[in-house]
CSV table of C-alpha atoms in Angstrom, one decimal:
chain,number,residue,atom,x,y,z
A,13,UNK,CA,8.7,14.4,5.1
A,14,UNK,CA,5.1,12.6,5.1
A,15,UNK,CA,3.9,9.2,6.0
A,16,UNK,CA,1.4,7.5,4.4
A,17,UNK,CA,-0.2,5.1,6.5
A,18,UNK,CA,-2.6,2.5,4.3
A,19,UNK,CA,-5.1,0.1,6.0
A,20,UNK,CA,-6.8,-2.7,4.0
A,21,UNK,CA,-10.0,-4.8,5.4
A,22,UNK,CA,-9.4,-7.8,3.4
A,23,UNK,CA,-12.5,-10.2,2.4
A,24,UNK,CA,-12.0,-13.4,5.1
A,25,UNK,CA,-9.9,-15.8,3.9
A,26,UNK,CA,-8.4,-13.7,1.0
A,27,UNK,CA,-5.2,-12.3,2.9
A,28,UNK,CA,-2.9,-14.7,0.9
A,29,UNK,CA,-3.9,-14.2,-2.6
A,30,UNK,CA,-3.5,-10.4,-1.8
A,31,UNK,CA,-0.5,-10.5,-0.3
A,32,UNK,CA,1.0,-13.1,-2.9
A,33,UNK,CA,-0.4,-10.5,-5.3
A,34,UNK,CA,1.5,-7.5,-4.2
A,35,UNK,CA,4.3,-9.3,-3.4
A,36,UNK,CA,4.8,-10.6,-7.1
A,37,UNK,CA,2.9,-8.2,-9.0
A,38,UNK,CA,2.8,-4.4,-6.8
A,39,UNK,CA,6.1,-4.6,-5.2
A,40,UNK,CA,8.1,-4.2,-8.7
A,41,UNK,CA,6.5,-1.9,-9.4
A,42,UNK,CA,6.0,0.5,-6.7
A,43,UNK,CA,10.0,-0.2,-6.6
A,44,UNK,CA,10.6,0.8,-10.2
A,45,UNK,CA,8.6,4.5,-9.8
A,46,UNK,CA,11.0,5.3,-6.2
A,47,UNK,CA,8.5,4.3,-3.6
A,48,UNK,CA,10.0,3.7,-0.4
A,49,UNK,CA,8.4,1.2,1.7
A,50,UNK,CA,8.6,1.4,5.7
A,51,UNK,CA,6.6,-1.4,6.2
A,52,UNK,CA,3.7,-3.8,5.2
A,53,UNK,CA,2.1,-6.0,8.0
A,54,UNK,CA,-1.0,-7.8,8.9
A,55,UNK,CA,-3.2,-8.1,11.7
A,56,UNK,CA,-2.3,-11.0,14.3
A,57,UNK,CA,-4.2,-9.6,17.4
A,58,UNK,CA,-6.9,-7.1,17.1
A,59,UNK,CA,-9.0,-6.7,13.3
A,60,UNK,CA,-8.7,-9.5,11.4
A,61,UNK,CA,-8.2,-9.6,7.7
A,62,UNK,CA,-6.1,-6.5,7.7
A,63,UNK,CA,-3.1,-5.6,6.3
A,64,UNK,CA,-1.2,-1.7,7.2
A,65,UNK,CA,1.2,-0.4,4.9
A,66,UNK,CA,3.4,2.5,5.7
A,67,UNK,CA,5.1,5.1,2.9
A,68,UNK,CA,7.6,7.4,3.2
A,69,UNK,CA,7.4,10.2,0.8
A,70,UNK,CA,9.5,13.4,0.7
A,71,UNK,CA,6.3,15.7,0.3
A,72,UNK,CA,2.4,15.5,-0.6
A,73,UNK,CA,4.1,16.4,-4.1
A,74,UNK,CA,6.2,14.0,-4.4
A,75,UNK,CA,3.5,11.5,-3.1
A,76,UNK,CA,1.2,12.5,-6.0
A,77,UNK,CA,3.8,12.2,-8.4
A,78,UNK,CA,4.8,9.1,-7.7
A,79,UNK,CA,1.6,7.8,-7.3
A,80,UNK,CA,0.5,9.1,-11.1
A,81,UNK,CA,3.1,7.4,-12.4
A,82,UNK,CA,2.6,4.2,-11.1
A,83,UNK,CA,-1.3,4.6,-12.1
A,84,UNK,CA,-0.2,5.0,-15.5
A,85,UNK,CA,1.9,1.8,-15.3
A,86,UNK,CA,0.1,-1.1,-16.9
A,87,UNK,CA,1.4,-3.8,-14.5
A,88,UNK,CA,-0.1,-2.3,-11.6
A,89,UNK,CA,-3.3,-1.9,-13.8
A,90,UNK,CA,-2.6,-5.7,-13.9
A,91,UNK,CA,-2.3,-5.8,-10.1
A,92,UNK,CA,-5.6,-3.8,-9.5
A,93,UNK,CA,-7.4,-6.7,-11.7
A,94,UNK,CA,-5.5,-9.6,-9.8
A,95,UNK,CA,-7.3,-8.3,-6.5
A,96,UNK,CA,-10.1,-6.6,-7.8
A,97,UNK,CA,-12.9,-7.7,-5.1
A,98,UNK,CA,-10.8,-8.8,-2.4
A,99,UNK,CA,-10.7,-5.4,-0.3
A,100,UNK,CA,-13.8,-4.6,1.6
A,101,UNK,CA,-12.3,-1.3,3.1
A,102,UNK,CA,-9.7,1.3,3.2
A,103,UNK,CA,-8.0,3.5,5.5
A,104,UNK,CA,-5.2,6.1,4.0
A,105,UNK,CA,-3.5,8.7,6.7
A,106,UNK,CA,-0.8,11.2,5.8
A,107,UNK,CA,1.1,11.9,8.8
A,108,UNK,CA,3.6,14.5,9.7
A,109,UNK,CA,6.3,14.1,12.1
A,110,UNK,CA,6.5,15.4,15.4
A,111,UNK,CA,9.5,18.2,16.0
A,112,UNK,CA,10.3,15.4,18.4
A,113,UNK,CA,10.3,12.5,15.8
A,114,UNK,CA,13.2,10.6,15.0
């Protein structure tokens, strides 16, 4: 197992067009190609203008395949339009668990 752990600097006062975006637009489909979602939050204390999204994925394989088919899907083509210029930066870490991981 792998973790993807996804940070998004979001331009100031865009948060809730993004997150209405993905909500309506990217959840379905991330849903419909078997991603499995841990967790999606945003900032409170700390960075504002963030939000942190964590994957679960059975291998970097199975990661990549997933992730080509939902590039090839045209409603998240439609999602990266809806947002296009509200992310100012990115963060993506694959983690690995621990032997001592739950």
């Amino acid at each position: 197992m792998i973790v993807n752990v996804r940070t998004y600097t979001l331009v100031p006062r865009m948060l809730p067009k993004y997150l209405k975006a993905f909500e309506e637009v990217a959840m379905p489909v991330v849903k419909r190609h078997g991603f499995d979602l841990i967790g999606y939050y945003e900032s409170v204390v700390g960075p504002q203008n963030q939000v942190v999204h964590v994957w679960r994925y059975d291998s970097m394989a199975d990661m990549e395949a997933k992730r080509t088919a939902r590039n090839a899907d045209p409603d998240w083509r439609a999602f990266q339009q809806q947002t296009e210029g509200l992310v100012m930066m990115q963060e993506d870490k694959i983690m690995k668990p621990t032997a001592f991981s739950p």
